[in-house]
CSV table of C-alpha atoms (C1' of nucleotides) in Angstrom, one decimal:
chain,number,residue,atom,x,y,z
A,12,UNK,CA,-117.0,95.1,0.2
A,13,UNK,CA,-120.6,95.9,0.0
A,14,UNK,CA,-121.7,93.0,-2.3
A,15,UNK,CA,-122.6,93.4,-6.0
A,16,UNK,CA,-122.1,96.8,-8.0
A,17,UNK,CA,-125.0,99.0,-8.1
A,18,UNK,CA,-124.6,99.2,-11.8
A,19,UNK,CA,-125.4,95.3,-12.0
A,20,UNK,CA,-128.1,95.5,-9.5
A,21,UNK,CA,-129.6,98.2,-11.8
A,22,UNK,CA,-129.3,96.0,-14.8
A,23,UNK,CA,-130.8,93.0,-13.1
A,24,UNK,CA,-134.1,95.3,-12.0
A,25,UNK,CA,-134.4,97.3,-15.6
A,26,UNK,CA,-134.2,93.8,-17.4
A,27,UNK,CA,-137.0,92.5,-15.0
A,28,UNK,CA,-139.3,95.4,-15.8
A,29,UNK,CA,-138.7,95.3,-19.5
A,30,UNK,CA,-139.5,91.7,-19.4
A,31,UNK,CA,-142.5,92.1,-17.3
A,32,UNK,CA,-144.0,94.8,-19.5
A,33,UNK,CA,-143.0,93.0,-22.8
A,34,UNK,CA,-144.8,89.9,-21.5
A,35,UNK,CA,-147.9,91.8,-20.3
A,36,UNK,CA,-148.2,93.5,-23.8
A,37,UNK,CA,-147.7,90.3,-25.7
A,38,UNK,CA,-150.2,88.5,-23.3
A,39,UNK,CA,-152.7,91.3,-24.3
A,40,UNK,CA,-152.6,90.3,-28.0
A,41,UNK,CA,-149.8,92.5,-29.3
A,42,UNK,CA,-147.9,89.7,-30.3
A,43,UNK,CA,-146.1,91.5,-33.2
A,44,UNK,CA,-144.5,94.1,-30.9
A,45,UNK,CA,-141.0,93.5,-30.3
A,46,UNK,CA,-138.6,94.9,-27.5
A,47,UNK,CA,-136.8,97.1,-29.8
A,48,UNK,CA,-140.1,98.7,-31.2
A,49,UNK,CA,-141.3,99.0,-28.0
A,50,UNK,CA,-138.3,100.9,-26.7
A,51,UNK,CA,-138.8,103.3,-29.6
A,52,UNK,CA,-142.6,103.5,-29.2
A,53,UNK,CA,-142.0,104.7,-25.4
A,54,UNK,CA,-140.7,107.6,-26.8
A,55,UNK,CA,-143.8,108.8,-28.4
A,56,UNK,CA,-145.7,111.9,-27.1
A,57,UNK,CA,-149.4,113.0,-27.5
A,58,UNK,CA,-148.4,115.7,-30.0
A,59,UNK,CA,-146.0,113.6,-32.1
A,60,UNK,CA,-142.3,113.3,-32.3
A,61,UNK,CA,-139.8,113.4,-35.1
A,62,UNK,CA,-137.8,110.1,-36.3
A,63,UNK,CA,-134.6,112.2,-35.6
A,64,UNK,CA,-135.7,113.0,-32.0
A,65,UNK,CA,-136.5,109.3,-31.4
A,66,UNK,CA,-133.3,108.4,-32.6
A,67,UNK,CA,-131.4,111.0,-30.4
A,68,UNK,CA,-133.3,110.0,-27.4
A,69,UNK,CA,-132.9,106.5,-27.7
A,70,UNK,CA,-129.6,106.7,-28.8
A,71,UNK,CA,-129.6,105.0,-32.2
A,72,UNK,CA,-129.0,106.2,-35.4
A,73,UNK,CA,-131.7,107.8,-37.4
A,74,UNK,CA,-131.7,104.9,-39.8
A,75,UNK,CA,-132.3,102.5,-36.9
A,76,UNK,CA,-135.1,104.6,-35.6
A,77,UNK,CA,-136.7,105.0,-39.1
A,78,UNK,CA,-136.7,101.3,-39.6
A,79,UNK,CA,-138.4,100.5,-36.2
A,80,UNK,CA,-141.1,103.4,-37.0
A,81,UNK,CA,-141.3,101.6,-40.2
A,82,UNK,CA,-142.2,98.2,-38.5
A,83,UNK,CA,-144.7,99.9,-36.0
A,84,UNK,CA,-146.4,101.6,-38.9
A,85,UNK,CA,-146.8,98.4,-40.7
A,86,UNK,CA,-148.2,96.9,-37.6
A,87,UNK,CA,-150.6,99.8,-37.2
A,88,UNK,CA,-149.4,100.9,-34.0
A,89,UNK,CA,-148.2,104.5,-35.2
A,90,UNK,CA,-148.9,106.8,-38.2
A,91,UNK,CA,-146.5,109.3,-39.8
A,92,UNK,CA,-148.2,112.6,-40.4
A,93,UNK,CA,-146.6,115.8,-41.9
A,94,UNK,CA,-145.3,118.3,-39.8
A,95,UNK,CA,-147.1,121.6,-40.0
A,96,UNK,CA,-144.0,123.3,-38.8
A,97,UNK,CA,-141.5,121.9,-41.0
A,98,UNK,CA,-142.0,120.3,-44.6
A,99,UNK,CA,-139.2,118.3,-44.3
A,100,UNK,CA,-140.0,116.5,-41.3
A,101,UNK,CA,-142.9,114.2,-40.5
A,102,UNK,CA,-144.5,113.5,-37.2
A,103,UNK,CA,-144.8,110.1,-35.8
A,104,UNK,CA,-148.1,109.9,-33.8
A,105,UNK,CA,-149.7,107.1,-31.8
A,106,UNK,CA,-152.8,105.2,-33.8
A,107,UNK,CA,-155.4,103.6,-32.0
A,108,UNK,CA,-153.8,100.4,-31.8
A,109,UNK,CA,-150.6,101.8,-30.2
A,110,UNK,CA,-152.6,103.7,-27.7
A,111,UNK,CA,-154.2,100.5,-26.5
A,112,UNK,CA,-150.8,98.8,-26.3
A,113,UNK,CA,-149.3,101.9,-24.3
A,114,UNK,CA,-152.1,101.5,-22.0
A,115,UNK,CA,-151.2,97.9,-21.1
A,116,UNK,CA,-147.8,98.9,-20.6
A,117,UNK,CA,-148.6,101.6,-18.3
A,118,UNK,CA,-150.7,99.4,-16.3
A,119,UNK,CA,-148.0,96.7,-16.0
A,120,UNK,CA,-145.5,99.4,-15.0
A,121,UNK,CA,-147.6,100.7,-12.3
A,122,UNK,CA,-148.3,97.2,-11.2
A,123,UNK,CA,-144.7,96.5,-10.8
A,124,UNK,CA,-144.0,99.5,-9.0
A,125,UNK,CA,-146.7,98.5,-6.8
A,126,UNK,CA,-145.2,94.9,-6.2
A,127,UNK,CA,-141.9,96.7,-5.4
A,128,UNK,CA,-143.3,99.1,-2.9
A,129,UNK,CA,-145.0,96.1,-1.1
A,130,UNK,CA,-141.7,94.4,-1.1
A,131,UNK,CA,-139.5,97.3,0.1
A,132,UNK,CA,-142.1,99.3,2.0
A,133,UNK,CA,-143.0,102.8,1.2
A,134,UNK,CA,-139.9,104.2,3.0
A,135,UNK,CA,-137.4,102.4,1.3
A,136,UNK,CA,-139.1,102.7,-2.1
A,137,UNK,CA,-139.2,106.5,-1.9
A,138,UNK,CA,-135.5,106.3,-0.8
A,139,UNK,CA,-134.9,104.2,-3.9
A,140,UNK,CA,-136.6,106.7,-6.1
A,141,UNK,CA,-135.1,109.8,-4.6
A,142,UNK,CA,-131.4,108.0,-5.0
A,143,UNK,CA,-132.2,107.1,-8.6
A,144,UNK,CA,-133.4,110.5,-9.7
A,145,UNK,CA,-130.3,112.3,-7.8
A,146,UNK,CA,-128.0,109.8,-9.9
A,147,UNK,CA,-129.6,110.9,-13.0
A,148,UNK,CA,-127.9,114.1,-12.7
A,149,UNK,CA,-124.7,112.3,-13.1
A,150,UNK,CA,-125.6,109.4,-15.3
A,151,UNK,CA,-128.1,111.0,-18.0
A,152,UNK,CA,-126.5,113.5,-20.5
A,153,UNK,CA,-130.2,114.5,-21.3
A,154,UNK,CA,-131.0,116.6,-18.4
B,30,UNK,CA,-147.2,110.8,-10.4
B,31,UNK,CA,-143.9,110.7,-8.9
B,32,UNK,CA,-141.6,111.1,-12.0
B,33,UNK,CA,-140.2,108.6,-14.3
B,34,UNK,CA,-140.5,104.9,-13.2
B,35,UNK,CA,-137.6,103.3,-11.4
B,36,UNK,CA,-137.2,100.6,-14.1
B,37,UNK,CA,-136.5,103.5,-16.4
B,38,UNK,CA,-134.0,105.2,-14.1
B,39,UNK,CA,-132.1,102.0,-13.4
B,40,UNK,CA,-131.9,101.4,-17.3
B,41,UNK,CA,-130.2,104.6,-17.6
B,42,UNK,CA,-127.9,104.0,-14.6
B,43,UNK,CA,-126.9,100.4,-15.6
B,44,UNK,CA,-126.1,101.8,-19.4
B,45,UNK,CA,-124.0,104.4,-18.0
B,46,UNK,CA,-122.0,102.0,-16.0
B,47,UNK,CA,-121.7,99.6,-18.9
B,48,UNK,CA,-120.4,102.4,-21.0
B,49,UNK,CA,-118.0,103.9,-18.4
B,50,UNK,CA,-116.3,100.4,-18.2
B,51,UNK,CA,-116.4,99.8,-21.9
B,52,UNK,CA,-114.6,103.2,-22.6
B,53,UNK,CA,-112.2,102.7,-19.7
B,54,UNK,CA,-111.3,99.0,-21.0
B,55,UNK,CA,-111.3,100.3,-24.9
B,56,UNK,CA,-109.0,103.1,-23.7
B,57,UNK,CA,-106.8,100.8,-22.1
B,58,UNK,CA,-105.9,99.3,-25.3
B,59,UNK,CA,-108.5,96.2,-25.3
B,60,UNK,CA,-110.2,97.4,-28.2
B,61,UNK,CA,-111.4,94.2,-29.6
B,62,UNK,CA,-113.6,93.7,-26.6
B,63,UNK,CA,-117.1,94.2,-27.4
B,64,UNK,CA,-119.8,94.8,-25.0
B,65,UNK,CA,-121.5,91.3,-25.4
B,66,UNK,CA,-117.8,89.9,-25.1
B,67,UNK,CA,-117.6,91.8,-21.8
B,68,UNK,CA,-120.8,90.7,-20.3
B,69,UNK,CA,-119.9,87.0,-20.9
B,70,UNK,CA,-116.4,87.5,-19.5
B,71,UNK,CA,-118.0,89.0,-16.2
B,72,UNK,CA,-119.3,85.7,-15.4
B,73,UNK,CA,-115.8,84.1,-15.3
B,74,UNK,CA,-114.5,82.9,-11.8
B,75,UNK,CA,-111.2,82.0,-10.9
B,76,UNK,CA,-111.7,78.3,-11.0
B,77,UNK,CA,-113.2,78.2,-14.2
B,78,UNK,CA,-116.7,78.0,-15.5
B,79,UNK,CA,-118.5,76.0,-18.0
B,80,UNK,CA,-120.1,77.4,-21.4
B,81,UNK,CA,-123.5,76.2,-20.3
B,82,UNK,CA,-123.2,78.0,-16.8
B,83,UNK,CA,-122.2,81.5,-18.6
B,84,UNK,CA,-125.4,80.8,-20.8
B,85,UNK,CA,-127.7,80.2,-18.2
B,86,UNK,CA,-126.4,83.2,-15.9
B,87,UNK,CA,-126.3,85.6,-18.8
B,88,UNK,CA,-129.6,84.4,-20.0
B,89,UNK,CA,-128.6,83.5,-23.5
B,90,UNK,CA,-128.6,80.1,-25.3
B,91,UNK,CA,-125.4,77.9,-24.9
B,92,UNK,CA,-124.8,78.7,-28.7
B,93,UNK,CA,-124.7,82.1,-28.3
B,94,UNK,CA,-122.4,82.0,-25.1
B,95,UNK,CA,-120.2,79.4,-27.0
B,96,UNK,CA,-119.8,81.9,-29.9
B,97,UNK,CA,-118.9,84.6,-27.5
B,98,UNK,CA,-116.2,82.4,-25.8
B,99,UNK,CA,-114.9,81.6,-29.3
B,100,UNK,CA,-114.2,85.3,-29.7
B,101,UNK,CA,-112.9,85.8,-26.2
B,102,UNK,CA,-110.6,82.8,-27.0
B,103,UNK,CA,-109.4,84.2,-30.4
B,104,UNK,CA,-108.6,87.5,-29.0
B,105,UNK,CA,-106.5,86.0,-26.1
B,106,UNK,CA,-108.7,86.8,-23.2
B,107,UNK,CA,-109.8,83.3,-22.0
B,108,UNK,CA,-108.7,79.7,-22.8
B,109,UNK,CA,-110.5,76.5,-22.8
B,110,UNK,CA,-109.2,73.7,-20.6
B,111,UNK,CA,-110.6,70.2,-20.0
B,112,UNK,CA,-112.8,69.8,-17.0
B,113,UNK,CA,-111.2,67.1,-14.9
B,114,UNK,CA,-114.5,66.3,-13.3
B,115,UNK,CA,-116.2,65.7,-16.6
B,116,UNK,CA,-114.8,64.5,-19.9
B,117,UNK,CA,-117.6,66.2,-21.8
B,118,UNK,CA,-117.3,69.5,-20.6
B,119,UNK,CA,-114.4,72.2,-21.0
B,120,UNK,CA,-113.6,75.0,-18.5
B,121,UNK,CA,-113.4,78.7,-19.7
B,122,UNK,CA,-110.6,80.3,-17.7
B,123,UNK,CA,-109.1,83.8,-17.8
B,124,UNK,CA,-105.9,84.0,-19.7
B,125,UNK,CA,-103.2,86.6,-18.6
B,126,UNK,CA,-104.8,89.1,-21.0
B,127,UNK,CA,-108.1,88.6,-19.6
B,128,UNK,CA,-107.0,89.2,-16.2
B,129,UNK,CA,-105.4,92.4,-17.1
B,130,UNK,CA,-108.7,93.7,-18.7
B,131,UNK,CA,-110.6,92.5,-15.9
B,132,UNK,CA,-108.4,94.6,-13.6
B,133,UNK,CA,-109.1,97.9,-15.4
B,134,UNK,CA,-112.9,97.1,-15.5
B,135,UNK,CA,-112.9,96.5,-11.8
B,136,UNK,CA,-111.0,99.6,-11.2
B,137,UNK,CA,-113.6,101.5,-13.4
B,138,UNK,CA,-116.3,100.2,-11.4
B,139,UNK,CA,-114.9,101.1,-8.2
B,140,UNK,CA,-114.2,104.7,-9.7
B,141,UNK,CA,-118.0,105.0,-10.7
B,142,UNK,CA,-119.2,103.9,-7.2
B,143,UNK,CA,-116.9,106.4,-5.7
B,144,UNK,CA,-118.3,109.2,-7.9
B,145,UNK,CA,-121.6,108.3,-7.2
B,146,UNK,CA,-121.2,108.2,-3.4
B,147,UNK,CA,-119.9,111.8,-3.7
B,148,UNK,CA,-122.6,112.8,-5.5
B,149,UNK,CA,-125.2,111.3,-3.3
B,150,UNK,CA,-123.6,111.4,0.3
B,151,UNK,CA,-122.9,108.0,2.1
B,152,UNK,CA,-126.2,107.7,3.4
B,153,UNK,CA,-128.3,108.0,0.5
B,154,UNK,CA,-125.8,105.8,-1.4
B,155,UNK,CA,-126.4,103.2,1.3
B,156,UNK,CA,-130.2,103.6,1.0
B,157,UNK,CA,-129.7,102.9,-2.7
B,158,UNK,CA,-127.7,99.8,-2.4
B,159,UNK,CA,-129.9,98.5,0.3
B,160,UNK,CA,-133.0,98.9,-1.8
B,161,UNK,CA,-131.5,97.5,-4.9
B,162,UNK,CA,-130.1,94.4,-3.1
B,163,UNK,CA,-133.8,93.7,-1.3
B,164,UNK,CA,-135.4,94.1,-4.6
B,165,UNK,CA,-132.9,91.5,-6.2
B,166,UNK,CA,-135.2,89.1,-4.3
B,167,UNK,CA,-137.9,90.0,-6.3
B,168,UNK,CA,-136.3,90.6,-9.6
B,169,UNK,CA,-133.6,87.9,-10.0
B,170,UNK,CA,-134.7,84.4,-10.4
B,171,UNK,CA,-131.2,83.3,-9.6
B,172,UNK,CA,-131.1,83.8,-5.9
C,10,DC,C1',-129.3,133.1,-54.8
C,11,DA,C1',-125.6,130.1,-53.1
C,12,DT,C1',-124.3,127.4,-49.7
C,13,DA,C1',-124.6,125.0,-45.6
C,14,DT,C1',-127.7,122.5,-42.8
C,15,DC,C1',-131.3,119.3,-41.2
C,16,DA,C1',-135.0,115.3,-42.0
C,17,DG,C1',-135.1,111.2,-43.8
C,18,DT,C1',-134.2,107.2,-46.9
C,19,DC,C1',-131.5,103.8,-49.7
C,20,DA,C1',-127.8,100.3,-50.1
C,21,DG,C1',-125.2,97.3,-47.7
C,22,DG,C1',-122.9,94.9,-44.0
C,23,DG,C1',-121.9,92.8,-39.3
C,24,DA,C1',-122.9,91.8,-34.4
C,25,DA,C1',-125.6,89.2,-31.2
C,26,DA,C1',-129.1,86.8,-30.5
C,27,DC,C1',-132.4,82.5,-31.8
C,28,DT,C1',-134.2,77.7,-33.2
C,29,DG,C1',-133.3,72.9,-34.6
C,30,DA,C1',-130.7,69.1,-35.2
C,31,DC,C1',-127.0,66.6,-33.9
C,32,DC,C1',-122.7,64.0,-31.2
C,33,DA,C1',-120.4,62.3,-27.5
C,34,DG,C1',-119.6,61.4,-22.3
C,35,DT,C1',-122.3,60.3,-18.2
C,36,DC,C1',-125.4,58.6,-15.0
C,37,DG,C1',-129.0,55.5,-13.0
C,38,DA,C1',-132.2,51.7,-13.5
C,39,DG,C1',-132.9,47.1,-14.3
D,2,DC,C1',-123.0,45.8,-17.2
D,3,DT,C1',-125.6,47.7,-20.3
D,4,DC,C1',-129.2,50.3,-22.4
D,5,DG,C1',-131.8,54.4,-22.3
D,6,DA,C1',-132.2,59.2,-20.5
D,7,DC,C1',-129.9,63.2,-19.7
D,8,DT,C1',-126.2,66.6,-20.3
D,9,DG,C1',-122.1,69.5,-22.3
D,10,DG,C1',-121.2,71.5,-26.4
D,11,DT,C1',-121.1,72.1,-31.4
D,12,DC,C1',-122.9,72.9,-36.3
D,13,DA,C1',-126.1,75.2,-39.7
D,14,DG,C1',-129.3,78.5,-41.0
D,15,DT,C1',-132.0,82.5,-39.7
D,16,DT,C1',-133.8,87.0,-37.6
D,17,DT,C1',-133.3,91.0,-35.2
D,18,DC,C1',-131.2,95.2,-34.5
D,19,DC,C1',-128.0,98.4,-35.3
D,20,DC,C1',-124.2,100.4,-37.8
D,21,DT,C1',-121.6,103.3,-41.7
D,22,DG,C1',-121.7,105.8,-45.9
D,23,DA,C1',-123.9,108.0,-49.8
D,24,DC,C1',-127.7,110.3,-51.4
D,25,DT,C1',-132.7,113.2,-52.1
D,26,DG,C1',-135.3,117.1,-50.9
D,27,DA,C1',-136.5,121.2,-48.0
D,28,DT,C1',-135.0,125.0,-44.9
D,29,DA,C1',-132.2,128.3,-43.1
D,30,DT,C1',-128.5,132.0,-43.6
D,31,DG,C1',-125.0,134.7,-45.7
DNA sequence: CATATCAGTCAGGGAAACTGACCAGTCGAG
DNA sequence: CTCGACTGGTCAGTTTCCCTGACTGATATG
């Protein structure tokens, strides 16, 4: 019919972005940051997040999330601080090193976006963004 | 600026499709087919394919590809037959059970596409497809 | 205050990928 | 035609990532 399935095309695109960002972060000297750690770290907010929430958003068990946070903590990317609102919980917050790595990742993300825009033109890029956002209503149970 | 990065949105969409297809295949009684096996099996062609080529296309090592084909073979989805053109090689071909599973997967794939088209409208769906195909020139080294 | 719920850890296991070393068949150059 | 380089594939061993199940301690609810 109309060529490859959009799902496959999205997979290719998503893999490309992840690879680009990972390469950039590693090249910037953060060599101990694995893709899985990065995926977990991507959920971090300024005001901290609970391990359980990371797990839920990333669709992994809290044990897996906890192990990844362990690694991130050991490598100095994050810290665990007590949650003032709930004595059972602890908040995962970015440490300075994590903040630096995140800046590199965001910069690369923007670079990829610029390249795509240059390749597609502003119009088609906007159409892509629009369609993807709209699709999210169907494909993302978190929203 | 303009909401989530397209790479993330693509990831969400791709994960959704993979999940839907996997669920459908499992529901149809192919419960021993893991996502990794399915990803390898998706590369199969009517006329057979070499393990090395599966590895290259799926971007995994030939050892990993070989292990997945082992599993697929053990579960009756594929067979390995000698390659008439090269005595070193063997061709991986679909067995009847694999053909049946593939039919289910293709049907679900089309169902997802229909749902997306209904949600977006034909026009935006076409724009999405168009942009994704164009992006592939940038993101897919295989083309 | 008793019980159910929730945050998180501990222990153990399995799937899927990797590297490195290796064998056997094929191909091209001398 | 044969010898070295290349290629298809396997074997052995390891790592990463994620899972289930059982558990502790803190909080919330009746």
